[in-house]
Every structure is written in structure tokens, then in C-alpha cells.
Tab-separated table of C-alpha atoms in Angstrom:
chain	number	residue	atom	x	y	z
P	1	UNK	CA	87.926	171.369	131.563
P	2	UNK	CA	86.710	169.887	128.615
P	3	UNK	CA	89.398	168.075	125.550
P	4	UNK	CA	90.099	171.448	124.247
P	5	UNK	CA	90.830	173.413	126.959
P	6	UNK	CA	92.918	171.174	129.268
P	7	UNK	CA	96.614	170.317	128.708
P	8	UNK	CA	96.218	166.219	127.504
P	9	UNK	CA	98.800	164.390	126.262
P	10	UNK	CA	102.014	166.232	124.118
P	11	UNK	CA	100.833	169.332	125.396
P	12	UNK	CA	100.632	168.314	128.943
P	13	UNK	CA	104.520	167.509	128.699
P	14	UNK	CA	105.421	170.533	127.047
P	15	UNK	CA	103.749	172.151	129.381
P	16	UNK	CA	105.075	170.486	132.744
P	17	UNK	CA	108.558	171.157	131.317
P	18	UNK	CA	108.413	174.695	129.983
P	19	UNK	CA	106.878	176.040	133.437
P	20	UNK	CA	109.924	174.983	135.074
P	21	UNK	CA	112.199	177.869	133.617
P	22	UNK	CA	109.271	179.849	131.930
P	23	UNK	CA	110.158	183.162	132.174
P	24	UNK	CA	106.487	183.921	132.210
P	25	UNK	CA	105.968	181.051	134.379
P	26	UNK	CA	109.170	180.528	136.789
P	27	UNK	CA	109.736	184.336	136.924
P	28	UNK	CA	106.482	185.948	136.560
P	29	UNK	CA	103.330	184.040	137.419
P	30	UNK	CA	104.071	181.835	140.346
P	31	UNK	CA	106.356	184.505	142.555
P	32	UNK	CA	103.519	186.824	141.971
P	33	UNK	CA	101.155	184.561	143.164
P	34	UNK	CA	103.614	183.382	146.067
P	35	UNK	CA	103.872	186.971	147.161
P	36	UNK	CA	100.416	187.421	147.143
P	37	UNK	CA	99.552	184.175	149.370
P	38	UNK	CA	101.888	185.246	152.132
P	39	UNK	CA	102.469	183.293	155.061
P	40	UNK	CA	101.178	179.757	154.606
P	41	UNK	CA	102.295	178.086	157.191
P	42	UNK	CA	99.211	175.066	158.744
P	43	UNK	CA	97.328	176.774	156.058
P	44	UNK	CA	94.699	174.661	154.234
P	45	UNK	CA	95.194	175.570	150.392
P	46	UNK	CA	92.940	173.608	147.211
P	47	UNK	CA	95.006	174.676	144.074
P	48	UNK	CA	92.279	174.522	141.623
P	49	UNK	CA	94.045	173.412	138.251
P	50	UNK	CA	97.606	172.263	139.935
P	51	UNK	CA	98.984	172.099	136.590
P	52	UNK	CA	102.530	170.296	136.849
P	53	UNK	CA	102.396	170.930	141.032
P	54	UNK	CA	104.511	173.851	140.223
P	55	UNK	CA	102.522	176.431	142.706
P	56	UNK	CA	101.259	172.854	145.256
P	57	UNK	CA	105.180	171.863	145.831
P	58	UNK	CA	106.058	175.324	146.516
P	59	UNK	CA	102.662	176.092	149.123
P	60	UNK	CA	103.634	172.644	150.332
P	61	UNK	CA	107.591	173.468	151.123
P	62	UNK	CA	106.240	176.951	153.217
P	63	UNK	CA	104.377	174.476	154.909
P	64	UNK	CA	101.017	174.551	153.789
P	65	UNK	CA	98.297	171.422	153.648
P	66	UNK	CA	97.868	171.453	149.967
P	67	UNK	CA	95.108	169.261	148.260
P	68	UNK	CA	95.494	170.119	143.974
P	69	UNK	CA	92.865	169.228	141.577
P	70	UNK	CA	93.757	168.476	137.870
P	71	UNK	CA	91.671	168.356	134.738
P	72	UNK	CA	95.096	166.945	132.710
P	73	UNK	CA	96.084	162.875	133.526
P	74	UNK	CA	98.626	164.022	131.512
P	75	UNK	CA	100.081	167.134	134.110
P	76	UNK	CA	98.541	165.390	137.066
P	77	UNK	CA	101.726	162.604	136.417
P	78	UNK	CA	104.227	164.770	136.509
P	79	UNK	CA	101.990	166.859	139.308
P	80	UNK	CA	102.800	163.374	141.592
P	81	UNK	CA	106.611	163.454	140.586
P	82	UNK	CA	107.126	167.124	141.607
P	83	UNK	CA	105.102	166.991	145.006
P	84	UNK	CA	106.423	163.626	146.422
P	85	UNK	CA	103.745	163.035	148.561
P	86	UNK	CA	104.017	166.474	150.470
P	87	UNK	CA	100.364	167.087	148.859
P	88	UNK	CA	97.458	165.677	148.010
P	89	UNK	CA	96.446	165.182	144.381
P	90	UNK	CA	93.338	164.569	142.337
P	91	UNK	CA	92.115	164.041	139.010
P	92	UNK	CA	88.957	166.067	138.500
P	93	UNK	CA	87.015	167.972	135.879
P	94	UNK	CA	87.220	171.499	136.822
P	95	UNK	CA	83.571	171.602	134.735
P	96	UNK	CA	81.958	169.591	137.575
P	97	UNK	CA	81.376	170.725	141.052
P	98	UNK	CA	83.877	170.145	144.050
P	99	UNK	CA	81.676	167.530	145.485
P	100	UNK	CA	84.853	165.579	147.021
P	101	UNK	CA	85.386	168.713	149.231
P	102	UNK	CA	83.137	170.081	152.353
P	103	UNK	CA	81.538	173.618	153.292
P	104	UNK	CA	84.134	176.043	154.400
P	105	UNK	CA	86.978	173.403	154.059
P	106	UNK	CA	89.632	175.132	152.889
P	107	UNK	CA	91.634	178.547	154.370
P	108	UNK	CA	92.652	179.556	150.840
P	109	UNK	CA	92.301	178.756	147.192
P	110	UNK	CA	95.122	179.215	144.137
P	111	UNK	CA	93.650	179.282	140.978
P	112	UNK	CA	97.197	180.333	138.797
P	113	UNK	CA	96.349	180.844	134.741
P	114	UNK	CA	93.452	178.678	134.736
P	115	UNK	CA	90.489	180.639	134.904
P	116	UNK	CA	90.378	182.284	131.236
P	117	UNK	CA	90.222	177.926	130.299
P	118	UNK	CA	86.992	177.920	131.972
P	119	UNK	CA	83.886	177.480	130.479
P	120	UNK	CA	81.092	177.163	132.980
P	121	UNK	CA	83.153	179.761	135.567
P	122	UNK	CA	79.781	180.916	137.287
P	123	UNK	CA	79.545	177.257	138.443
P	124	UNK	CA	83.126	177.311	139.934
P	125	UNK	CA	83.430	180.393	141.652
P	126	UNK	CA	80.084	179.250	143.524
P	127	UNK	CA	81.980	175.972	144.122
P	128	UNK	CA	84.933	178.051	145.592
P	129	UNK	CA	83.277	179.920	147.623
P	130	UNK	CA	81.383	177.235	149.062
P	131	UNK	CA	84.582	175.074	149.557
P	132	UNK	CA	86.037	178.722	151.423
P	133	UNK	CA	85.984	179.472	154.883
P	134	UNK	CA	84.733	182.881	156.175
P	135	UNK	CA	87.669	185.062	155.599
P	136	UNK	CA	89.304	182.707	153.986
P	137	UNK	CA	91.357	184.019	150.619
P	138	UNK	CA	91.154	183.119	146.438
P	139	UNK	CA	93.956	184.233	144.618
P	140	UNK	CA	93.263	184.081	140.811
P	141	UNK	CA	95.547	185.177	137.913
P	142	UNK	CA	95.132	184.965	134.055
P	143	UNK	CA	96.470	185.973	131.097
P	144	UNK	CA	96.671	190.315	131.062
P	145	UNK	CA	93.519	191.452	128.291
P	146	UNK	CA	96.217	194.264	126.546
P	147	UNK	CA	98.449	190.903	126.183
P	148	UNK	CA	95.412	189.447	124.206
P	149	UNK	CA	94.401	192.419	122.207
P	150	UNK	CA	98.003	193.290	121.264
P	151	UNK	CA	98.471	189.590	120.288
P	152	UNK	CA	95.286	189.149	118.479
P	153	UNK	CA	93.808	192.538	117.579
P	154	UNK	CA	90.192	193.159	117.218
P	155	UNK	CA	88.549	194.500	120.196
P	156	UNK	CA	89.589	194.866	123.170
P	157	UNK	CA	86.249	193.660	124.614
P	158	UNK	CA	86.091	190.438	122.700
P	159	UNK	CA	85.159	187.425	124.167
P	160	UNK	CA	85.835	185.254	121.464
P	161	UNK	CA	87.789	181.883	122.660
P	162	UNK	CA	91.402	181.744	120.558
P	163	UNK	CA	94.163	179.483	120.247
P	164	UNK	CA	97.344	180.259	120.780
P	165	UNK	CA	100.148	178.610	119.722
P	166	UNK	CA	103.345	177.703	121.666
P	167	UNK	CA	106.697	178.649	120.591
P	168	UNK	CA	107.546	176.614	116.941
P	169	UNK	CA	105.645	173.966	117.798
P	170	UNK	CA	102.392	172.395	116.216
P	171	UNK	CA	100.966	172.923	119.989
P	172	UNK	CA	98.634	175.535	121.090
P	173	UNK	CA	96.359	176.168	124.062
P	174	UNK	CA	92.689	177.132	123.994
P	175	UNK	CA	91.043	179.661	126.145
P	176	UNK	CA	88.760	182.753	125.980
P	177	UNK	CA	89.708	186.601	125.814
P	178	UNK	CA	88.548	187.927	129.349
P	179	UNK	CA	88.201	191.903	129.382
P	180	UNK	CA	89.552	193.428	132.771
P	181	UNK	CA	86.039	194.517	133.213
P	182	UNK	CA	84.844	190.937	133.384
P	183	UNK	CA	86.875	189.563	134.756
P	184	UNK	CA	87.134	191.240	138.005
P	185	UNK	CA	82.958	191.439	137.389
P	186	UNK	CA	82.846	187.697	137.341
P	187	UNK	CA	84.997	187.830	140.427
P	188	UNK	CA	82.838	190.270	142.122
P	189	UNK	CA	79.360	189.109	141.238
P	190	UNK	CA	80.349	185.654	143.001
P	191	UNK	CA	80.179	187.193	146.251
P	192	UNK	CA	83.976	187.991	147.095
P	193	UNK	CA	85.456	191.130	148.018
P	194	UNK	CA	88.647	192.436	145.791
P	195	UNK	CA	91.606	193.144	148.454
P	196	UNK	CA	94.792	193.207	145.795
P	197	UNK	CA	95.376	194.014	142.009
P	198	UNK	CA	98.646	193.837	140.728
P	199	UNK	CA	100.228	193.286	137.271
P	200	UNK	CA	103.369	191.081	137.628
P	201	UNK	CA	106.811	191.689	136.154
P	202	UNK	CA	109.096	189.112	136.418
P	203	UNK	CA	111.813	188.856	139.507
P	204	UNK	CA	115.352	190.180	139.902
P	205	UNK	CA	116.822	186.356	138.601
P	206	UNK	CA	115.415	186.184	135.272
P	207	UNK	CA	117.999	189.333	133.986
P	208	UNK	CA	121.071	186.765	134.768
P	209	UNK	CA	119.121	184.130	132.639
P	210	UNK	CA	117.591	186.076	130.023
P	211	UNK	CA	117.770	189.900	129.875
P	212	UNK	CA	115.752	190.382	126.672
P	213	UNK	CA	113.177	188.727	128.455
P	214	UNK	CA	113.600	190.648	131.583
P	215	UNK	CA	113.113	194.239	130.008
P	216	UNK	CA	110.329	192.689	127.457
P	217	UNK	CA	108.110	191.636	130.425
P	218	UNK	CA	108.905	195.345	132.303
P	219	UNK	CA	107.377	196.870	129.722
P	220	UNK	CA	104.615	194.553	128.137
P	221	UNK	CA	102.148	193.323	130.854
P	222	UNK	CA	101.513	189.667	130.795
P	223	UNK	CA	99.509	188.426	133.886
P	224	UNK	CA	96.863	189.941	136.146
P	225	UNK	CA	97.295	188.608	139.475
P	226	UNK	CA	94.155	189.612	142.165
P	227	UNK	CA	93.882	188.567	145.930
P	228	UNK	CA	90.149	188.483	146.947
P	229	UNK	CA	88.106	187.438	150.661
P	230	UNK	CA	85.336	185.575	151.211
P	231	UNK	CA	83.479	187.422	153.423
């Protein structure tokens, strides 16, 4: 990920600390994705943009060998805080090929609201797949293309890359508008085979914390969170 698509610096720490109790994040995203990855127990996972170590501490906890890669010096920091050691953690340019990792080396890959921040994705899905065992699982989610459209208007099909910005801060993050159509096609065309779709609402919790946000994120989707095989 190149300087204007990763999370450097400022953002990186706004970031790190707004995933935490997110309700897009902490109640959406990541229990989606958890669900999703199932029983992980001896299971060899590569998190492919580990972000904070959010989704690597929690794979790591339900026993999993975790191994996260980072674009972000910046998020891989407070990645290393919020693991402890319990994974493995790299800085690497999610631009470049996975040379540091073998054929069929991994059981299962996480790549959690990354994707849509990828330019050369072609390239990485190869890499993925290479990295992937025979059977072995990707789960993917990104940012839901109604969310887009209703934020930013236009057409729905545009590809355009935007910048959004972050709550009332000078901050915003830069990534490309993905329709459904291509981004399962993208998916698809790399050789894997499409085994769950789902649309993710946030969990039970968040209505204690926040109930605005609760019943916002019922009825607005957000993510798209999809479970595919390597065959």
C-alpha cells in the first residue's frame, strides 16, 4: 500500500484507537469476520493488512498460529502492543508479492477492510492463493458499495478512488469504490470458489453502548463480508 492508501502516522493512531470500540469496527466488522473463520484452533492464519492486531490477537487467543503483515509502521506498533508476542508480525508492502512466505503455507487468510485500499489487487489475490493450501479458506470484507453510493452519489458502478474523511477530524482514508459485481468478479476470476456472502449488522452489545448506532447499522448496510476456498 502505497503513502496514500495506508494508515501512516496521525492516522495510524486514530485508527488503532477508534477500532477498539468502533461500532463499525468492534461490533460489526471483526465478529463478522470471527464468525465466519470458525474454529481456529492449530490453524495457520496470514492476516493480510493486520491493521492494529485487532482480528491477529483475537485468531491468536482461539488458538490460531497467526503471522500479520502491515503496510502502516505506524499500526504495525501498536499491532506489537496488542498481540504480545502470541503472533508473528511484519512490516510489508501489501503492493509487493509475499515472497517471505512459501507455496501452500498457510490454512487460511483474513483480509478485514483492506482490499478496496488496494491498487495492484490482481497481483495479491495470485499471491494469496499461492501462499493457500488446497482447501484452505480467504475471508475478505470491505466497505458495502450502497454505503459508497449513498455516501458519495454518482453511480453506483463507479470506480473512482475517494477520500473519506473521519469523524471532525482533518483525517481521511483513501480507497476505491468497488461495485458488488467486481468485487466478487475480482474474487472469482483469481481462481477461488465463493462459499459465504453475508452483510454484517452489528452484535447484541453495541445496543447497551450505543443504541442509535445499533438500529442505524440494522438498517443501513456497511460491510460485505465473503468466505471463499481455494480449491
Amino acid at each position: 500500500m502505497d503513502k496514500a492508501t495506508a494508515y501512516h502516522d496521525a492516522l495510524g493512531d486514530h485508527f488503532a484507537a477508534h477500532a477498539e470500540t468502533s461500532p463499525y469496527n468492534a461490533y460489526t466488522d471483526r465478529p463478522a469476520m470471527l464468525r465466519l473463520a470458525g474454529d481456529v484452533s492449530g490453524v495457520r492464519i496470514l492476516d493480510v493488512g493486520c491493521g492494529a492486531g485487532h482480528y491477529a490477537a483475537e485468531l491468536a487467543a482461539r488458538g490460531a498460529r497467526v503471522i500479520g503483515i502491515e503496510g502502516s509502521a505506524t499500526l504495525l506498533r501498536h499491532a506489537y502492543a496488542r498481540v504480545n508476542g502470541q503472533a508473528g508480525l511484519l512490516l510489508h508492502d501489501l503492493e509487493e508479492p509475499l515472497g517471505f512466505a512459501g507455496d501452500a503455507s498457510f490454512d487460511g487468510v483474513v483480509c478485514a477492510l483492506v482490499y478496496e485500499h488496494i491498487r495492484n489487487r490482481v497481483q495479491l489475490l495470485g499471491e494469496i492463493r499461492r501462499v493457500l493450501r488446497p482447501g484452505g479458506w480467504l475471508l475478505v470484507s470491505t466497505t458495502h458499495p450502497t454505503a459508497d453510493w449513498r455516501h458519495f452519489g454518482g453511480s453506483y458502478f463507479s470506480h473512482d478512488w475517494r477520500d473519506l474523511p473521519i469523524g471532525d477530524s482533518e483525517l481521511s482514508i483513501h480507497y476505491q469504490r468497488l461495485s458488488l459485481e467486481t468485487f466478487l468478479g475480482e474474487l472469482l476470476a483469481a481462481g477461488f470458489v465463493l462459499e459465504q456472502l453475508i452483510e454484517p449488522r452489528p452484535t447484541a452489545d453495541l445496543r447497551e453502548i450505543d443504541e442509535a448506532a445499533y438500529d442505524r447499522l440494522h438498517q443501513v448496510p456497511s460491510f460485505l463480508a465473503v468466505k471463499l476456498r481455494r480449491p
